[in-house]
Amino acid sequence: MILDSILLENFGVYGGLHEVDLSPTTDKAIVLIGGMNGGGKTTLLDALQLVLYGPRAKVSNRGRMAYRDFLAECIHRGANPTEGARITLRFRRIIQGEVSRFEITRSWIKGDKGVEERVNVARNGYPDDNYTENWDEVIEAYLPVSISNLFFFDGEQIKELAEGDNAAAILGTAIRSLLGLDLVDRLESDLRVFERKKRQERLDPESALELAVVKVELAQLDIQWEQLSFDIGRAVNDAGRLAKELRINEDEFRNEGGEWFLKRKDLEAHLARLKQSKNAEESRLRELAAGVLPLSLINGLLGEVETQARKETAIRHNRILVEAIEERDSHVISLLESKKTEPNVLEHVKAFLLDDRFQRQQDSDKPLILDGADDLASHVLHLRSKILPDVTNQARNLITSIRSLDEAIARAEADLIRVPEEDVIARRMKLLSESREAHVAKLAQLDSLKARQEALKRHREEVIKRMDRLGDRDIDATIAEDSRLRILKHSAKVRDTLTKFRTRVVERHVARMENLVLESFLVLLRKTDLVQGIKIDPKSFNVTLLDYRGFPLPFDRLSAGERQLFATAMLWGLARASGRPVPTVIDTPLGRLDSSHRRHLVERYFPFASHQVILLSTDEEIVGSYFSLLEPSIARNYLIQHDEKLGQSSVHQGYFNSHEATR
């Protein structure tokens, strides 16, 4: 099946006539349609299902509303109700080896007698009365409405399947429909009704009266059940609407700087700590500057001081030595004279000693500039070689730290500038708080309604058991050979056989479904070693994940994004198991998946989900790098534009502007 085009006339937000070409090309399967929230993407998905299934279509926002009332609500508000609305879908499929082209038109008007609907089907360009009269049977035989949600779904359905408590029920419904077991379920239900009537044929008056009372009680419970189902459906719709409003308010709150406002105190405290650290580092630097650190600026002069100090120490030593040498020389001359040394030798010794004293006297006469202690040179040396390098290194580290703190302070002050004023964000905070409280309250109401429904279900089952016991009373003892008993016994055997048949059929096919779902999940999953197997219980349809050791893997081990990928894999695997070549249509396909999981869907699912894939995306989903990754597989792209003044939307070729598509 290939969807060629859809035509909308005065349907929902689409005022006037709009036609969208949906056909893929030979090598490109994807048709990408962009639109803002509330612009008409979901309306387009509703139109596809409504034109195919009519009153049985699984459309949004219908709830428990009567079908004709729903059709009346779907007529564009700016259109004349007497002109009504119209949806035309053109598609092709292969029948007995040949391509047949179909055009189905579903139109309705609102007149004096209420809403009047018409359905017309044309095949290969000619009206076909047989297809028109039996369209519900035709489409049910080809694509039953019970499995349509395997091919037409939105991000909310994925989220519900991934997080809801009714995943097993959804999976069971899909598997039973795929295997045709819904017919078996209806047959079993009909047999139970038949048996109940047979049991009531020979009841005594007392039992008959008791049975009548039980039937009245059961009828009242059915009324309560129907009302509860209606209330739950309405609560589910309200919860979905409130969830969307909450997301919109969260996005607007974030866009207006709400998250920065909530972090304002932390930012201020962080800035204060940074400034305190900077003051402490500057204080330490000032302490160093008040000490010997400035001497590092005159290291060369300190070297000269060290040299001069050593010279002056030598001068002081020479002064002391000159006095001692003069006395020594006098004793030496006297000793030589007493020994009657030769005059020539004596004169040479006197001359040598006189010259030595003269040289030493000249050195000792040099001025003392520093006039420091003898250990001054060693102190200056220690200052230059040890103290000043350590202090300089400390100062350098402190300066580096202060510069880093300055940069951090600048960033923190820039972040604080982004914090909006309280009077600016107060209204948005109030809206967000009210939206969150309304959503939580609605969820609590929904839980309460479901709890009441569960209690009512148990009560109803007890009443049915009482009714069955009344029908069984004395049957075996009073009419052992009666044909009625034989019928009841055979009916019970048939029901038992149907139960075994149902289980065997599921067991026979469930392994293939497990493999297809697992294969689809491994294609999408980022952690390829996380899951090695999937088991589906053929009776309860509960799904169990198996790790690499074959042990059960709790679902809470999966992240929220991985659970949504698994839900997508279930739909993908079951759609493949159906063997039906049907297009896949997905509204808001990426939802709140993180970037890595979004990339896996874009790369590994969308191009291969089916031979034709229609994606309805917001401006925050398939944009930027995701659009670039998907572009080689895109056959056509459109943009839904909504005119607030006219209150209507229109579809145009193209996609979001380049600056929006590269964010």
XYZ file of C-alpha atoms in Angstrom:
663
model
C 0.000 0.000 0.000
C 1.313 3.433 -0.945
C -0.421 6.674 0.025
C -0.287 8.966 -3.004
C -2.063 12.087 -1.731
C -4.607 13.411 0.723
C -7.068 16.237 0.129
C -8.602 18.182 3.025
C -11.490 20.574 2.652
C -12.722 22.555 5.682
C -11.447 19.825 8.025
C -10.333 20.922 11.501
C -7.893 23.813 11.303
C -7.618 23.438 7.522
C -10.019 26.004 6.110
C -10.625 25.794 2.372
C -9.093 23.181 0.081
C -5.610 21.683 0.663
C -3.916 18.808 -1.162
C -0.669 17.141 -0.059
C 1.369 14.809 -2.284
C 2.491 11.926 -0.032
C 4.056 9.601 -2.603
C 7.641 8.452 -2.013
C 10.281 8.113 -4.723
C 12.140 4.990 -5.777
C 15.051 5.494 -3.377
C 13.554 7.886 -0.822
C 10.806 6.638 1.466
C 10.264 9.595 3.810
C 7.761 12.427 3.523
C 8.608 15.030 6.203
C 5.922 17.458 7.353
C 6.862 20.165 9.839
C 4.579 22.267 11.973
C 4.391 24.073 15.299
C 2.386 22.663 18.196
C -1.309 23.261 17.605
C -0.743 23.972 13.912
C -2.457 20.876 12.500
C 0.001 17.942 12.483
C -2.215 15.691 14.630
C -5.231 16.797 12.579
C -3.500 15.406 9.492
C -2.923 12.056 11.248
C -6.565 12.042 12.377
C -7.683 12.692 8.796
C -5.777 9.641 7.512
C -7.419 7.365 10.060
C -10.862 8.961 9.813
C -11.090 8.604 6.025
C -10.128 4.911 6.295
C -12.097 3.781 9.358
C -14.883 6.308 9.919
C -16.560 5.798 13.333
C -13.989 3.130 14.310
C -11.000 5.436 13.756
C -8.658 5.979 16.705
C -8.542 9.762 16.515
C -7.489 12.287 19.127
C -9.825 14.392 21.272
C -12.941 12.374 20.465
C -13.188 10.627 23.814
C -16.736 9.389 24.391
C -18.245 11.906 22.001
C -20.848 10.511 19.610
C -19.450 9.999 16.115
C -21.751 12.481 14.374
C -21.144 15.072 17.073
C -17.434 14.542 16.502
C -17.875 15.054 12.740
C -19.769 18.279 13.416
C -16.866 19.489 15.587
C -14.414 18.646 12.775
C -15.986 21.138 10.326
C -13.757 24.216 10.110
C -15.207 27.004 12.253
C -14.999 29.528 9.439
C -16.826 27.278 6.954
C -20.552 27.082 6.313
C -21.813 23.939 8.145
C -24.173 23.244 5.256
C -21.157 22.975 2.944
C -19.529 20.601 5.413
C -16.083 19.012 5.243
C -14.401 16.471 3.009
C -11.371 14.160 3.136
C -10.098 12.353 0.047
C -7.295 9.783 0.196
C -5.648 8.382 -2.924
C -3.575 5.241 -2.557
C -2.494 2.164 -4.471
C -1.972 -1.473 -3.584
C -1.262 -4.671 -5.431
C -4.219 -7.044 -5.847
C -3.642 -10.371 -7.572
C -0.363 -9.178 -9.033
C -1.703 -5.938 -10.482
C -1.539 -2.376 -9.162
C -4.980 -0.998 -8.267
C -5.450 2.691 -7.566
C -8.096 3.718 -5.056
C -9.677 7.039 -4.171
C -11.839 7.096 -1.047
C -13.772 10.237 -0.168
C -15.501 10.734 3.162
C -17.632 13.902 3.302
C -20.291 15.234 5.655
C -22.559 18.233 6.093
C -24.546 19.577 9.006
C -28.213 20.020 8.127
C -31.580 20.274 9.852
C -31.563 16.554 10.593
C -28.075 16.578 12.009
C -24.871 15.421 10.374
C -25.139 13.483 7.119
C -22.092 11.485 6.019
C -21.256 9.996 2.628
C -18.515 7.589 1.600
C -17.506 7.084 -2.034
C -14.826 4.732 -3.334
C -13.371 4.773 -6.834
C -11.063 2.109 -8.246
C -8.750 2.776 -11.167
C -10.581 6.019 -11.909
C -14.140 4.640 -11.884
C -16.745 4.639 -9.077
C -17.061 1.187 -7.503
C -20.403 0.556 -5.785
C -19.261 -2.765 -4.326
C -16.248 -1.206 -2.600
C -18.354 1.775 -1.509
C -21.061 -0.364 0.137
C -18.614 -2.768 1.759
C -15.720 -0.446 2.507
C -15.654 -1.257 6.248
C -15.252 -4.983 5.476
C -12.664 -4.262 2.750
C -10.376 -2.166 4.948
C -10.891 -4.476 7.950
C -9.767 -7.447 5.873
C -6.669 -5.636 4.629
C -5.696 -3.514 7.667
C -7.846 -4.201 10.761
C -8.436 -1.161 12.936
C -7.227 -3.179 15.940
C -3.664 -3.173 14.552
C -3.751 0.237 12.890
C -1.858 1.723 15.825
C 1.146 -0.369 14.742
C 1.367 1.876 11.675
C -0.333 5.156 12.704
C 0.883 6.488 16.060
C 2.376 9.478 17.842
C 5.020 10.178 20.450
C 2.445 10.131 23.247
C 1.429 6.573 22.343
C 5.090 5.546 22.425
C 5.446 7.144 25.844
C 2.273 5.455 27.120
C 3.461 2.078 25.857
C 6.905 2.615 27.415
C 5.737 3.924 30.797
C 2.143 2.780 31.216
C 0.917 -0.146 33.255
C -1.209 -1.389 30.349
C 1.697 -2.278 28.020
C 0.880 -6.007 28.300
C -2.761 -5.303 27.432
C -1.756 -3.222 24.400
C 0.723 -5.880 23.286
C -1.819 -8.657 23.830
C -4.459 -6.846 21.786
C -2.002 -6.345 18.924
C -0.786 -9.972 18.955
C -4.303 -11.396 19.145
C -5.370 -9.180 16.248
C -2.320 -10.169 14.196
C -3.109 -13.860 14.742
C -6.845 -13.433 14.243
C -7.543 -14.506 17.828
C -10.041 -11.696 18.360
C -12.486 -13.929 16.486
C -11.718 -16.715 18.957
C -12.336 -14.316 21.864
C -15.711 -13.318 20.400
C -16.632 -16.965 19.881
C -15.742 -17.813 23.468
C -17.788 -14.871 24.734
C -20.762 -15.965 22.612
C -20.473 -19.495 24.007
C -20.575 -18.171 27.557
C -23.730 -16.195 26.770
C -25.226 -19.309 25.138
C -24.359 -21.453 28.167
C -25.850 -18.896 30.526
C -29.141 -18.980 28.639
C -29.150 -22.776 28.626
C -28.566 -22.925 32.375
C -31.496 -20.616 32.997
C -34.003 -22.750 31.085
C -34.859 -25.103 34.004
C -34.332 -23.031 37.066
C -36.807 -23.383 39.923
C -38.881 -20.289 40.848
C -36.686 -19.436 43.835
C -33.519 -19.697 41.777
C -35.163 -17.798 38.926
C -36.063 -14.957 41.309
C -32.551 -14.930 42.722
C -31.179 -14.971 39.190
C -33.404 -12.040 38.232
C -32.055 -10.065 41.197
C -28.486 -10.928 40.176
C -29.203 -9.860 36.582
C -30.542 -6.516 37.785
C -27.419 -6.088 39.896
C -25.248 -6.998 36.909
C -27.098 -4.511 34.721
C -26.511 -1.765 37.285
C -22.831 -2.699 37.458
C -22.646 -2.524 33.645
C -24.109 0.988 33.753
C -21.571 1.986 36.389
C -18.807 0.373 34.313
C -19.838 2.305 31.218
C -19.961 5.567 33.153
C -16.556 4.877 34.705
C -15.114 4.034 31.285
C -16.481 7.322 29.969
C -15.029 9.229 32.949
C -11.650 7.491 32.528
C -11.596 8.254 28.811
C -12.388 11.886 29.488
C -9.775 12.009 32.271
C -7.169 10.450 29.946
C -7.911 13.093 27.308
C -7.786 15.855 29.926
C -4.526 14.482 31.331
C -3.030 14.407 27.843
C -4.166 17.955 27.163
C -2.818 19.155 30.526
C 0.467 17.326 29.896
C 0.853 19.180 26.607
C 0.021 22.486 28.308
C 2.558 21.680 31.018
C 5.263 20.988 28.434
C 4.453 24.228 26.626
C 4.602 26.196 29.916
C 7.857 24.459 30.837
C 9.345 25.361 27.461
C 8.186 28.993 27.731
C 9.416 29.193 31.326
C 12.789 27.897 30.216
C 12.900 30.215 27.176
C 12.254 33.248 29.401
C 15.151 32.322 31.685
C 13.168 30.491 34.338
C 15.857 27.903 34.994
C 18.392 30.690 35.508
C 15.980 32.381 37.903
C 15.620 29.179 39.936
C 19.424 28.915 40.132
C 19.833 32.598 41.064
C 20.688 31.991 44.763
C 23.158 29.265 43.846
C 24.728 31.583 41.257
C 24.967 34.433 43.778
C 26.482 32.125 46.398
C 28.953 30.795 43.818
C 29.921 34.350 42.831
C 30.386 35.291 46.498
C 32.635 32.261 47.042
C 34.696 33.170 43.986
C 35.136 36.754 45.193
C 36.011 35.534 48.682
C 38.644 33.207 47.216
C 40.005 36.045 45.096
C 40.235 38.371 48.157
C 42.081 35.651 50.057
C 44.556 35.152 47.200
C 45.079 38.925 46.851
C 45.640 39.176 50.620
C 48.328 36.493 50.420
C 49.898 38.335 47.473
C 49.916 41.600 49.446
C 51.620 39.798 52.339
C 54.314 38.611 49.962
C 54.641 42.123 48.519
C 55.068 43.509 52.038
C 57.984 41.112 52.608
C 61.030 40.368 50.496
C 59.156 39.906 47.166
C 60.031 43.423 45.835
C 63.740 42.516 46.153
C 63.229 40.096 43.228
C 63.086 43.216 41.041
C 66.753 44.105 41.924
C 68.294 40.641 41.786
C 71.227 42.061 39.767
C 71.930 44.757 42.368
C 71.786 42.109 45.110
C 74.499 40.222 43.221
C 76.641 43.353 43.251
C 75.979 43.776 46.986
C 77.109 40.188 47.549
C 80.348 40.836 45.592
C 80.985 44.141 47.412
C 80.427 42.523 50.797
C 82.989 39.848 50.027
C 85.506 42.564 48.971
C 84.943 44.611 52.148
C 85.425 41.503 54.281
C 88.823 41.063 52.591
C 89.661 44.781 53.244
C 88.898 44.408 56.953
C 91.035 41.277 57.105
C 93.947 43.119 55.384
C 93.755 46.004 57.879
C 94.172 43.624 60.794
C 96.937 41.738 58.971
C 98.937 44.912 58.142
C 99.330 45.770 61.817
C 100.450 42.243 62.652
C 102.864 42.018 59.691
C 104.590 45.312 60.592
C 105.414 43.967 64.053
C 106.488 40.631 62.576
C 108.823 42.281 60.019
C 110.543 44.249 62.778
C 111.297 41.015 64.661
C 112.556 39.339 61.496
C 115.054 42.220 60.731
C 116.279 42.219 64.309
C 116.796 38.478 64.179
C 118.717 38.711 60.895
C 120.936 41.521 62.214
C 121.709 39.553 65.366
C 122.791 36.659 63.236
C 125.141 38.975 61.325
C 123.495 38.326 58.022
C 125.305 39.586 54.981
C 124.401 43.197 54.215
C 123.351 42.359 50.672
C 120.904 39.656 51.782
C 119.628 41.776 54.620
C 118.834 44.648 52.226
C 116.915 42.319 49.903
C 114.812 40.980 52.786
C 114.060 44.487 54.017
C 113.023 45.562 50.521
C 110.742 42.507 50.085
C 109.028 42.972 53.435
C 108.584 46.706 52.804
C 107.029 46.102 49.395
C 104.648 43.442 50.839
C 103.496 45.807 53.565
C 103.001 48.545 51.000
C 100.753 46.371 48.841
C 98.671 45.227 51.773
C 98.459 48.775 53.046
C 97.013 49.917 49.707
C 94.282 47.184 49.823
C 93.387 48.008 53.409
C 93.092 51.724 52.622
C 90.130 51.134 50.241
C 86.830 52.607 51.556
C 84.075 50.429 53.157
C 80.836 51.311 51.272
C 78.521 48.761 52.905
C 80.487 48.269 56.099
C 78.359 45.222 56.893
C 79.005 42.199 59.045
C 81.351 39.506 57.800
C 78.384 37.133 57.103
C 76.523 39.724 54.966
C 77.619 38.060 51.711
C 76.362 34.625 52.823
C 72.995 36.132 53.857
C 72.627 37.857 50.470
C 73.560 34.596 48.727
C 70.869 32.683 50.689
C 68.352 35.421 49.870
C 69.087 35.221 46.130
C 69.384 31.426 45.782
C 66.599 30.207 48.119
C 64.252 32.804 49.567
C 63.593 34.978 46.501
C 62.960 32.020 44.072
C 60.433 30.488 46.525
C 58.651 33.792 47.098
C 58.625 34.585 43.354
C 57.131 31.167 42.553
C 54.433 31.679 45.192
C 53.607 35.090 43.749
C 53.453 33.689 40.212
C 51.036 30.926 41.325
C 48.897 33.466 43.178
C 48.711 35.705 40.099
C 47.674 32.738 37.918
C 45.033 31.762 40.465
C 43.712 35.339 40.638
C 43.456 35.507 36.845
C 41.507 32.212 36.792
C 39.237 33.529 39.524
C 38.713 36.729 37.536
C 37.584 34.675 34.534
C 35.285 32.556 36.719
C 33.852 35.716 38.300
C 33.224 37.191 34.849
C 31.377 34.030 33.780
C 29.339 33.965 36.995
C 28.435 37.646 36.608
C 27.436 36.952 32.967
C 25.196 34.107 34.177
C 23.609 36.413 36.746
C 22.917 38.960 34.022
C 20.856 36.283 32.254
C 18.652 35.874 35.319
C 15.376 37.696 34.689
C 13.875 39.949 37.311
C 11.313 38.398 39.630
C 8.467 40.591 38.387
C 9.233 39.473 34.819
C 9.199 35.739 35.571
C 6.527 35.747 38.306
C 3.592 35.394 35.910
C 5.289 32.587 34.008
C 6.117 30.809 37.286
C 2.503 31.091 38.357
C 1.271 29.646 35.064
C 3.775 26.803 35.304
C 2.824 26.055 38.914
C -0.872 26.102 38.112
C -0.314 23.899 35.065
C 1.729 21.398 37.069
C -0.804 21.299 39.900
C -3.666 20.783 37.431
C -1.799 17.951 35.720
C -0.948 16.236 39.039
C -4.538 16.611 40.223
C -5.858 15.132 36.975
C -3.462 12.191 37.241
C -4.606 11.611 40.818
C -8.210 11.698 39.649
C -7.368 9.231 36.880
C -5.701 6.866 39.375
C -8.753 7.091 41.618
C -11.080 6.303 38.711
C -8.945 3.327 37.680
C -8.944 2.024 41.265
C -12.742 2.303 41.334
C -12.927 0.551 37.985
C -10.720 -2.281 39.257
C -12.901 -2.709 42.344
C -16.005 -2.630 40.164
C -14.438 -5.238 37.880
C -13.858 -7.601 40.826
C -17.404 -7.046 42.067
C -18.802 -7.713 38.586
C -16.778 -10.929 38.286
C -18.206 -12.109 41.618
C -21.753 -11.381 40.426
C -21.107 -13.290 37.176
C -19.815 -16.254 39.206
C -22.984 -16.172 41.310
C -25.045 -16.130 38.110
C -23.083 -19.090 36.737
C -23.530 -21.025 40.003
C -27.268 -20.459 39.831
C -27.282 -21.834 36.309
C -25.233 -24.871 37.330
C -27.511 -25.769 40.239
C -28.721 -29.359 40.131
C -27.996 -29.807 36.395
C -25.914 -32.962 36.784
C -28.375 -34.550 39.258
C -31.677 -33.803 37.473
C -31.023 -34.007 33.739
C -27.988 -36.262 33.332
C -28.977 -37.314 29.855
C -30.733 -34.177 28.801
C -29.672 -32.642 25.533
C -29.291 -29.346 27.324
C -26.599 -30.876 29.524
C -24.845 -32.342 26.541
C -24.871 -28.953 24.870
C -23.472 -27.319 28.000
C -20.767 -29.949 28.346
C -19.831 -29.743 24.707
C -19.825 -25.957 24.882
C -17.535 -26.071 27.902
C -15.246 -28.474 26.042
C -15.242 -26.149 23.054
C -14.305 -23.222 25.297
C -11.538 -25.292 26.849
C -10.356 -26.230 23.365
C -10.454 -22.578 22.324
C -8.374 -21.639 25.359
C -5.778 -24.280 24.489
C -5.959 -23.306 20.831
C -5.381 -19.653 21.683
C -2.374 -20.488 23.842
C -0.911 -22.888 21.271
C -1.322 -20.388 18.437
C 0.406 -17.675 20.458
C 3.169 -20.068 21.540
C 3.695 -21.115 17.942
C 4.106 -17.568 16.643
C 5.461 -15.712 19.664
C 9.068 -16.845 19.075
C 9.077 -15.150 15.677
C 7.593 -11.997 17.196
C 10.194 -12.086 19.993
C 12.983 -12.324 17.403
C 11.570 -9.464 15.317
C 11.112 -7.210 18.351
C 14.606 -8.085 19.647
C 16.127 -7.496 16.225
C 14.376 -4.126 15.989
C 15.445 -3.189 19.529
C 19.102 -4.063 18.918
C 19.042 -1.937 15.767
C 17.817 1.041 17.789
C 19.668 0.432 21.066
C 22.832 2.306 21.861
C 24.085 -0.334 24.362
C 24.365 -3.420 22.169
C 25.403 -5.660 25.088
C 22.554 -4.647 27.402
C 19.806 -6.961 26.095
C 20.405 -10.387 24.546
C 16.877 -11.803 24.543
C 13.163 -11.040 24.860
C 10.434 -13.326 26.187
C 6.702 -12.708 25.746
C 4.383 -14.684 28.038
C 1.796 -16.307 25.695
C -0.938 -15.998 28.349
C -0.378 -12.678 30.110
C 1.656 -11.058 27.279
C 4.039 -9.633 29.856
C 7.444 -8.895 28.324
C 10.687 -9.954 30.002
C 14.097 -8.684 28.896
C 17.097 -11.018 29.233
C 20.692 -9.915 29.802
C 23.819 -11.486 28.310
C 23.662 -14.278 30.933
C 20.057 -15.103 30.107
C 18.828 -13.648 33.416
C 15.761 -11.353 33.602
C 16.678 -7.696 33.228
C 14.418 -5.324 35.260
C 12.793 -2.616 33.153
C 13.950 0.025 35.620
C 17.510 -0.747 34.492
C 16.577 0.946 31.230
C 16.588 4.707 31.010
C 13.420 6.561 30.009
C 14.833 6.990 26.494
C 15.713 3.286 26.233
C 12.199 2.319 27.327
C 10.775 4.522 24.568
C 13.144 2.900 22.087
C 11.895 -0.498 23.262
C 8.280 0.616 22.798
C 9.161 1.751 19.265
C 10.898 -1.586 18.648
C 7.746 -3.454 19.749
C 5.608 -1.510 17.288
C 8.213 -1.943 14.552
C 8.663 -5.673 15.201
C 4.916 -6.371 15.331
C 4.349 -4.316 12.183
C 6.958 -6.456 10.439
C 5.334 -9.586 11.857
C 2.000 -8.573 10.346
C 3.419 -9.054 6.855
C 1.308 -6.157 5.624
C 3.092 -3.636 3.339
C 1.504 -0.604 4.989
C 3.015 2.907 5.311
C 4.130 4.133 8.730
C 2.831 7.524 9.912
C 4.347 9.035 13.089
C 3.286 12.265 14.800
C 5.895 14.071 17.005
C 8.325 11.168 16.475
C 11.164 12.203 18.808
C 9.266 13.551 21.833
C 11.620 13.970 24.772
C 14.304 11.486 23.808
C 17.863 12.561 24.585
C 20.217 13.391 21.708
C 21.895 9.966 21.452
C 18.582 8.093 21.320
C 17.159 10.630 18.853
C 20.120 10.034 16.584
C 19.518 6.267 16.646
C 15.883 6.733 15.596
C 16.870 9.146 12.821
C 19.663 6.924 11.497
C 18.320 3.434 12.121
C 14.520 3.559 12.250
C 12.908 6.283 10.166
C 14.590 5.396 6.834
C 13.742 1.695 7.296
C 10.447 1.686 9.221
C 8.504 0.956 6.038
C 8.560 1.425 2.285
C 6.754 4.739 2.954
C 7.233 6.803 6.102
C 5.363 10.015 6.894
C 6.855 12.046 9.767
C 5.007 14.930 11.428
C 7.650 16.941 13.297
C 7.798 20.087 15.414
C 10.563 22.688 15.068
C 12.407 21.088 17.998
C 12.631 17.541 16.649
C 13.875 16.816 13.133
C 16.032 19.913 12.720
C 19.713 20.729 12.499
C 21.960 17.649 12.393
C 18.953 15.318 12.538
C 17.523 16.907 9.395
C 20.917 16.581 7.689
C 21.150 12.892 8.606
C 17.626 12.221 7.333
C 17.789 14.395 4.218
C 19.162 11.660 1.874
C 16.009 9.609 2.604
C 13.492 12.463 2.248
C 11.403 12.380 -0.907
C 9.263 15.422 -0.056
C 8.999 17.934 2.755
C 6.242 20.321 3.733
C 5.616 23.010 6.306
C 2.257 23.577 8.005
C 1.742 27.310 8.587
C -0.949 28.575 10.926
C -2.559 32.006 10.509
C -3.714 33.218 13.922
C -5.837 36.022 12.472
C -7.725 33.739 10.086
C -7.719 30.836 12.538
C -6.668 28.296 9.914
C -3.648 26.341 8.719
C -2.247 25.626 5.263
C 0.375 23.236 3.879
C 3.259 24.487 1.728
C 6.299 22.876 0.161
C 9.561 23.334 2.053
C 10.510 22.989 5.680
C 11.542 25.165 8.605
C 13.837 28.096 7.739
C 17.533 27.355 7.483
C 18.324 29.056 10.773
C 15.700 26.905 12.466
C 16.883 23.726 10.799
C 20.492 24.054 11.880
C 20.074 24.679 15.554
